[in-house]
Amino acid sequence: RVPTSTWPAPSLLPWPLLLSPSRPRVAFGLRRLFAMAPLGTFRVVCLSVLFGFFSGSAVQPIWLTAIQPFTGEDWDAGVSMRIGAEILLEQVNANPILLPGYELKVVWQDGMCSKARGRTLFLANLFDTTYNVFAPGRSLTELDADKSGVITSADTQPMSEVWNATIVSPDPVGLLSACAGTCMDIAYIAYKARYPMVSNAATRPALSDRRTFPNFYRTILPDTFFNAAWIAMAKALGQASVTTVIGETENWGSMGTIIANAALDQGVELMGHDLTTEIPGFKGLQISLDSKLIASSVAAELVKLKQRVVILLMFGARNRLLMCEAHKREFANAVFMAFGWLSFGWWAQASDTDCTPAELTQMATGMITANMMFWRTDLSTVLACSASMSVDEFIDEWFKRQGNKRPDLAMTSDGYSPALEAGTTADAVCMYAKMLHEVLINRGVPLSDLIGRSEIGYAAVQDALSNTDFEGVQGRVKFVPGEADPKGAVIIQQLQPGGVLLDVASYKHPVLTFLGNGDLMFPLDNEIFHAGPAGATTISGNLTLYTICPIDQVLDFSTNKCHTCPVNEEFTESAGSCLCIAGFYEVVHGICSKCPSGSFSASVGTLECKLCDVGKWSAEGSTACSFCPLGTFIGTHGASECTVCPQLNEGLHTTEAIASESLAACICVIGAYGDGDGGSCKSCPSHSTTTSAGSASVSACQCEVGYLFQDASCHRCPFGQTTFLPSDTKCTPLPEVVSIILAAFILFFLSLAFAYLLHRVYKRRLALLEAKAEAAMKAAEAVIKEAEVAMQDKLKLGLASIKDFGHPMVLMGANAFSSLTVDQLRGFHEGNRDAHRLFFVDTFAKFQELQKSGLKVIFLSYQWLSWTTKGASDVQWKFMQEGVEQVILRNGWPHDQTYVWLDILSIPQEHRSVQSLAVNSLYVYAKCADALVVVCPRTRHADSGETADLESYQSRVWCRVEVLARCCSRGFNQVYIVSESGLVNATPEWAANIIKVFDGNMTCCRTGHLGGTVPCDRTTLIMPLLGLYYEGIASTVNSAGLQFFRETILTQKEAVFPQTFEYSVGTEGKTETKELFGDLIARIDLFAHKPGRCLALTSVDPHESPTPDEMSDFMFERKSI
């Protein structure tokens, strides 16, 4: 025993020399002596005495590498967290008994909270021993280089330095990482490289799974701990049900299942859509993309659900989108519950929304947040890694170094916000220090085993980490072997007016304990509840429920009272709110105005009137634009009236068609001539006219029969003369009357002379000719009848192909569709059929029954963008989901009664014969759709590289057929186009242009029909289009589809049903003119107008589809006839 007054200074012992492998005997002796010393204070005394016997040796550095979010768009708490770590590092290195003879150091790197950046840094650390060090030696005041008030990558990148093994020596023994995405990306690499890894700030629930992320540790609680706390708080506020809005299934699905279980355990019901097929047990709403369209749809659902408590399982940007869209719908006084670890003030960052910071702050006020309890309540506790610093002193020092007064978490003058994760960062450093003490000091494992990441050294490190148990900044940091997460408490806070965060309660499963720090305040009816007394597990006071209004009234969420819809608005049950009627638009929420003249709105709930296209006009408050009539034109968008051709009132001007767009369309009428292009016209001279409108000169005027053109006018022919054609250049003399009479007498007598002689010959010849004529007549009648029967048979087949399903109609529910992942989409028809996501309608009659009961179908039409990969691209898929949600929202259709038809889901892909049945039914599927959505975002073809957009969509024959089928059945109403411009209604002009089916392109033509050896796919469309045409001209039922047919198809049927087409032979540009419809349309016109016509479809199998051979036979029959 040595008197304490004679102890040498502890810092003078050469521990690295004594414990190094080169001094085995000394090291062994010291370890034995230390192990034999009594526990407690005496062991420390013995160690300190031995430590003091040596002096003058330098300490051995031990390095950790850290990848932290110093800058970046997602999260930039690294500066503040590093300050907490530096305070703890100073305490570790000043503690003489923790790591004697060693100095713990950290090389700090900016991972920017980016997976790619974090992986790059770690791989460089691991294989190249290089380190991209964040602003070494720079003070806090230097980091915001441009003095913009925010520290950015642009500020700090010039300050970074690349260090190598010369500076960072020896190699680091562990990794300190933050951000869940970064940790998930590199955790398995660290495991395979035997690289210890502890995270100070990664909360993603998936990291708890040791099967996927072995040997991963974190000192921060995962997000899953908050679910039960939110549910408990909602229940304490008297809510028997809540709505949860969750992010994409891939990243948030586990959170959804855990909150569902927590709600079930505590007797609280989750309200919303049933998403259990994607997220087991979960009901709620989902925003799977950073999309304003989807957020708007979910906000509409919140209005309908009327839940006071809305739990947000998403990051800040998506939360903001939802709050903004909810604000637009006046969904006020809801109590949102969100993550407390999101950057303070996240709700007011309005740059990515249409709302102002003040509007978003109004929505967020009263919000309940859940976060890890970063500071322990017993602040006098001395930190385990320090010789004397208490938690209270640590917190004071942390605020002091950042220039903020405790507990101010507002952004500092140096351009960053203090982050409470500084506490978990300090605890992560202490966790490494305690592990190193156990492995190096207590167990005597050589440092070289840790540096070299030997199997023995790594096993010792993992054993020490799994048995971690110490008093840290956040509380007791204790791990159970086999688990990645510490056991800790959740702090529940409320955002109160003025931006103050009130500590309300703590939650440690299964107990919610109120802290008694103040009152909970909610804006509806001045709800104020005391959150106490301290230690209470319940409070007196329940949140007022939203009022349930009568069916024809809407709730004012700001007052919680019901009222009827204002004038020019109507209540839409599906939306749960009042919307502007057609012909009006919403100026601001709740105020509707008539669409100005020259514009229109076709549906309820329009936010912006659309301008009329060129060739159209409208009056104020119109629901559609009208075509300019014959003799008028307009060449600008948004016209309130059409311009009259200059000489219309004189009867000299007209236009070739309605909807003319310019003065050049004004032409001279029949019987007049002029300069053209809207120039003046003159009437033809007397007794002359023109054969068609638009004649340009007087030479087009031709004299009537009996008149001759001379001296610029028409003159009657002299008596006894005439003209027979307008082109005659002279009058032809007529025979004299006397000459005619004499000739008649002579002819008469000569005839008598020959009459008798010819009589017998005549009778014999007449009998023979009558026999031949009768035979010829019978043969002609047979040919005509055969042609008529052939035409009717083919017409029956055409009608059958558009009257019933050749294959069941296969649909997917809107809920399943909106949550369908890309991988599930690539399972095509068969994979989704086996997963029971598809709905089969066997017959058209069954479909009509379902339609009467409320079934709605959205048909998705798009262009394939690959020659090798089937179906929609990832970009198209995103817009398909957005388009479906917006159509449902715009029409107020219930999600559970709305279904989607998509080719690769609805048409079998493996069985070719069954596939052909479905393809042949494509036309009738499109006819059945309540809405058709053209999906055409701007992208590129995967193989050709050609631009794909609305223009390329319009060029495809099959795309045109789908639009034609829908428009001829139900008109162009409910035909939409979805692209980067959002969801817009298709215009009649667009539909009128795209229905010229055979002007489009086909792949078979592009490839030259294999050198002319295979028929063109155009011929397969003859049958259904014949059926379409006959159905249109024969129908007597007035409908939108029939109106579209008459106004659009009949006015340009020569273009829609061309008689011939150019058949490409090979790829050298050679073509042959082949017959397509020929005279079939004319023959159908004659048949349709024939009295007593009868076309019985009962003789044709409704499931019979024309084959290519039948098509060829039909063409042959037509040619033969």
Short mmCIF file of N, CA, C and O in Angstrom, two decimals, residues 1068-1121:
data_model
loop_
_atom_site.label_atom_id
_atom_site.label_comp_id
_atom_site.label_asym_id
_atom_site.label_seq_id
_atom_site.Cartn_x
_atom_site.Cartn_y
_atom_site.Cartn_z
N GLU A 1068 -37.33 -1.04 -97.65
CA GLU A 1068 -36.68 -0.15 -98.60
C GLU A 1068 -37.61 0.95 -99.10
O GLU A 1068 -37.25 1.71 -100.00
N GLY A 1069 -38.82 1.02 -98.56
CA GLY A 1069 -39.75 2.07 -98.97
C GLY A 1069 -40.72 1.66 -100.06
O GLY A 1069 -41.54 2.46 -100.50
N LYS A 1070 -40.66 0.43 -100.55
CA LYS A 1070 -41.57 -0.03 -101.60
C LYS A 1070 -42.96 -0.27 -101.01
O LYS A 1070 -43.10 -0.85 -99.94
N THR A 1071 -44.00 0.16 -101.74
CA THR A 1071 -45.38 -0.03 -101.26
C THR A 1071 -46.26 -0.52 -102.39
O THR A 1071 -45.94 -0.38 -103.57
N GLU A 1072 -47.38 -1.13 -102.01
CA GLU A 1072 -48.42 -1.55 -102.94
C GLU A 1072 -49.76 -1.02 -102.44
O GLU A 1072 -50.03 -1.04 -101.23
N THR A 1073 -50.60 -0.53 -103.34
CA THR A 1073 -51.93 -0.07 -102.95
C THR A 1073 -52.86 -1.27 -102.86
O THR A 1073 -53.00 -2.03 -103.83
N LYS A 1074 -53.44 -1.44 -101.67
CA LYS A 1074 -54.35 -2.57 -101.46
C LYS A 1074 -55.69 -2.05 -100.97
O LYS A 1074 -55.79 -0.98 -100.36
N GLU A 1075 -56.72 -2.87 -101.20
CA GLU A 1075 -58.06 -2.48 -100.80
C GLU A 1075 -58.21 -2.67 -99.30
O GLU A 1075 -57.74 -3.65 -98.72
N LEU A 1076 -58.90 -1.72 -98.64
CA LEU A 1076 -59.19 -1.83 -97.21
C LEU A 1076 -60.71 -1.97 -97.02
O LEU A 1076 -61.21 -3.08 -96.87
N PHE A 1077 -61.45 -0.86 -97.06
CA PHE A 1077 -62.90 -0.94 -96.94
C PHE A 1077 -63.59 -1.01 -98.30
O PHE A 1077 -64.73 -1.46 -98.40
N GLY A 1078 -62.89 -0.55 -99.38
CA GLY A 1078 -63.49 -0.61 -100.70
C GLY A 1078 -64.84 0.10 -100.73
O GLY A 1078 -65.00 1.21 -100.24
N ASP A 1079 -65.85 -0.61 -101.28
CA ASP A 1079 -67.18 -0.01 -101.36
C ASP A 1079 -68.11 -0.48 -100.25
O ASP A 1079 -69.33 -0.33 -100.32
N LEU A 1080 -67.53 -1.09 -99.19
CA LEU A 1080 -68.36 -1.65 -98.12
C LEU A 1080 -69.21 -0.58 -97.43
O LEU A 1080 -70.38 -0.81 -97.09
N ILE A 1081 -68.65 0.59 -97.17
CA ILE A 1081 -69.40 1.63 -96.48
C ILE A 1081 -70.59 2.07 -97.32
O ILE A 1081 -71.72 2.24 -96.81
N ALA A 1082 -70.38 2.22 -98.63
CA ALA A 1082 -71.50 2.60 -99.51
C ALA A 1082 -72.57 1.52 -99.53
O ALA A 1082 -73.78 1.82 -99.50
N ARG A 1083 -72.13 0.27 -99.55
CA ARG A 1083 -73.11 -0.84 -99.56
C ARG A 1083 -73.88 -0.91 -98.25
O ARG A 1083 -75.08 -1.20 -98.22
N ILE A 1084 -73.18 -0.65 -97.13
CA ILE A 1084 -73.87 -0.65 -95.83
C ILE A 1084 -74.88 0.50 -95.77
O ILE A 1084 -75.97 0.35 -95.23
N ASP A 1085 -74.51 1.65 -96.36
CA ASP A 1085 -75.44 2.77 -96.40
C ASP A 1085 -76.73 2.37 -97.13
O ASP A 1085 -77.84 2.67 -96.68
N LEU A 1086 -76.58 1.69 -98.29
CA LEU A 1086 -77.75 1.25 -99.05
C LEU A 1086 -78.58 0.25 -98.25
O LEU A 1086 -79.81 0.32 -98.20
N PHE A 1087 -77.89 -0.68 -97.59
CA PHE A 1087 -78.60 -1.70 -96.81
C PHE A 1087 -79.34 -1.07 -95.64
O PHE A 1087 -80.48 -1.41 -95.34
N ALA A 1088 -78.66 -0.11 -94.95
CA ALA A 1088 -79.26 0.49 -93.76
C ALA A 1088 -80.52 1.28 -94.09
O ALA A 1088 -81.41 1.42 -93.25
N HIS A 1089 -80.59 1.83 -95.30
CA HIS A 1089 -81.75 2.65 -95.67
C HIS A 1089 -82.77 1.87 -96.49
O HIS A 1089 -83.73 2.44 -97.01
N LYS A 1090 -82.54 0.56 -96.67
CA LYS A 1090 -83.47 -0.27 -97.43
C LYS A 1090 -84.72 -0.52 -96.59
O LYS A 1090 -84.63 -0.91 -95.43
N PRO A 1091 -85.90 -0.31 -97.13
CA PRO A 1091 -87.14 -0.56 -96.37
C PRO A 1091 -87.21 -2.02 -95.92
O PRO A 1091 -86.89 -2.94 -96.68
N GLY A 1092 -87.62 -2.21 -94.68
CA GLY A 1092 -87.81 -3.57 -94.18
C GLY A 1092 -86.53 -4.32 -93.94
O GLY A 1092 -86.53 -5.55 -93.89
N ARG A 1093 -85.37 -3.60 -93.81
CA ARG A 1093 -84.11 -4.31 -93.58
C ARG A 1093 -84.19 -5.09 -92.26
O ARG A 1093 -84.86 -4.67 -91.32
N CYS A 1094 -83.50 -6.18 -92.17
CA CYS A 1094 -83.47 -6.98 -90.94
C CYS A 1094 -82.11 -7.64 -90.84
O CYS A 1094 -81.72 -8.40 -91.72
N LEU A 1095 -81.39 -7.36 -89.77
CA LEU A 1095 -80.06 -7.96 -89.57
C LEU A 1095 -80.12 -8.72 -88.26
O LEU A 1095 -79.95 -8.17 -87.18
N ALA A 1096 -80.40 -10.02 -88.34
CA ALA A 1096 -80.58 -10.83 -87.12
C ALA A 1096 -79.24 -11.31 -86.62
O ALA A 1096 -78.54 -12.05 -87.28
N LEU A 1097 -78.89 -10.87 -85.38
CA LEU A 1097 -77.60 -11.27 -84.80
C LEU A 1097 -77.68 -12.62 -84.11
O LEU A 1097 -76.68 -13.17 -83.71
N THR A 1098 -78.89 -13.15 -83.99
CA THR A 1098 -79.02 -14.42 -83.26
C THR A 1098 -78.37 -15.56 -84.00
O THR A 1098 -78.05 -16.58 -83.41
N SER A 1099 -78.14 -15.39 -85.26
CA SER A 1099 -77.52 -16.47 -86.03
C SER A 1099 -76.01 -16.48 -85.91
O SER A 1099 -75.36 -17.32 -86.46
N VAL A 1100 -75.46 -15.50 -85.21
CA VAL A 1100 -74.00 -15.40 -85.09
C VAL A 1100 -73.60 -15.63 -83.64
O VAL A 1100 -74.20 -15.06 -82.73
N ASP A 1101 -72.62 -16.47 -83.43
CA ASP A 1101 -72.09 -16.69 -82.07
C ASP A 1101 -71.50 -15.38 -81.56
O ASP A 1101 -70.57 -14.85 -82.13
N PRO A 1102 -72.03 -14.83 -80.43
CA PRO A 1102 -71.52 -13.53 -79.96
C PRO A 1102 -70.08 -13.59 -79.51
O PRO A 1102 -69.45 -12.57 -79.35
N HIS A 1103 -69.55 -14.80 -79.28
CA HIS A 1103 -68.14 -14.92 -78.89
C HIS A 1103 -67.24 -15.24 -80.07
O HIS A 1103 -66.06 -15.46 -79.91
N GLU A 1104 -67.87 -15.29 -81.29
CA GLU A 1104 -67.06 -15.60 -82.46
C GLU A 1104 -66.31 -14.36 -82.92
O GLU A 1104 -66.90 -13.33 -83.12
N SER A 1105 -65.01 -14.47 -83.03
CA SER A 1105 -64.19 -13.35 -83.48
C SER A 1105 -63.61 -13.68 -84.84
O SER A 1105 -63.19 -14.81 -85.09
N PRO A 1106 -63.61 -12.74 -85.77
CA PRO A 1106 -63.06 -13.00 -87.11
C PRO A 1106 -61.58 -13.30 -87.04
O PRO A 1106 -60.82 -12.63 -86.36
N THR A 1107 -61.18 -14.34 -87.72
CA THR A 1107 -59.76 -14.71 -87.78
C THR A 1107 -59.12 -14.05 -88.98
O THR A 1107 -59.81 -13.55 -89.88
N PRO A 1108 -57.77 -14.03 -89.01
CA PRO A 1108 -57.11 -13.50 -90.21
C PRO A 1108 -57.54 -14.20 -91.49
O PRO A 1108 -57.66 -13.57 -92.54
N ASP A 1109 -57.81 -15.56 -91.43
CA ASP A 1109 -58.26 -16.27 -92.62
C ASP A 1109 -59.63 -15.76 -93.06
O ASP A 1109 -59.89 -15.59 -94.25
N GLU A 1110 -60.51 -15.53 -92.07
CA GLU A 1110 -61.83 -15.00 -92.42
C GLU A 1110 -61.70 -13.64 -93.06
O GLU A 1110 -62.42 -13.30 -93.99
N MET A 1111 -60.78 -12.85 -92.52
CA MET A 1111 -60.56 -11.53 -93.12
C MET A 1111 -60.14 -11.67 -94.58
O MET A 1111 -60.63 -10.98 -95.46
N SER A 1112 -59.22 -12.59 -94.82
CA SER A 1112 -58.76 -12.80 -96.20
C SER A 1112 -59.91 -13.28 -97.08
O SER A 1112 -60.07 -12.85 -98.21
N ASP A 1113 -60.73 -14.24 -96.56
CA ASP A 1113 -61.88 -14.73 -97.31
C ASP A 1113 -62.83 -13.60 -97.65
O ASP A 1113 -63.37 -13.49 -98.75
N PHE A 1114 -63.04 -12.74 -96.65
CA PHE A 1114 -63.96 -11.62 -96.85
C PHE A 1114 -63.45 -10.71 -97.96
O PHE A 1114 -64.20 -10.30 -98.84
N MET A 1115 -62.18 -10.40 -97.92
CA MET A 1115 -61.62 -9.53 -98.95
C MET A 1115 -61.76 -10.20 -100.32
O MET A 1115 -62.07 -9.56 -101.32
N PHE A 1116 -61.54 -11.53 -100.36
CA PHE A 1116 -61.64 -12.25 -101.63
C PHE A 1116 -63.08 -12.20 -102.15
O PHE A 1116 -63.33 -11.98 -103.33
N GLU A 1117 -64.07 -12.44 -101.25
CA GLU A 1117 -65.45 -12.40 -101.66
C GLU A 1117 -65.81 -11.04 -102.24
O GLU A 1117 -66.49 -10.93 -103.26
N ARG A 1118 -65.36 -9.96 -101.53
CA ARG A 1118 -65.69 -8.62 -102.01
C ARG A 1118 -65.11 -8.39 -103.40
O ARG A 1118 -65.76 -7.80 -104.27
N LYS A 1119 -63.88 -8.84 -103.61
CA LYS A 1119 -63.28 -8.64 -104.93
C LYS A 1119 -64.02 -9.47 -105.98
O LYS A 1119 -64.23 -9.02 -107.12
N SER A 1120 -64.40 -10.68 -105.61
CA SER A 1120 -65.09 -11.55 -106.57
C SER A 1120 -66.42 -10.93 -106.97
O SER A 1120 -66.79 -10.92 -108.14
N ILE A 1121 -67.13 -10.40 -105.96
CA ILE A 1121 -68.42 -9.78 -106.25
C ILE A 1121 -68.23 -8.55 -107.13
O ILE A 1121 -68.95 -8.30 -108.07
#
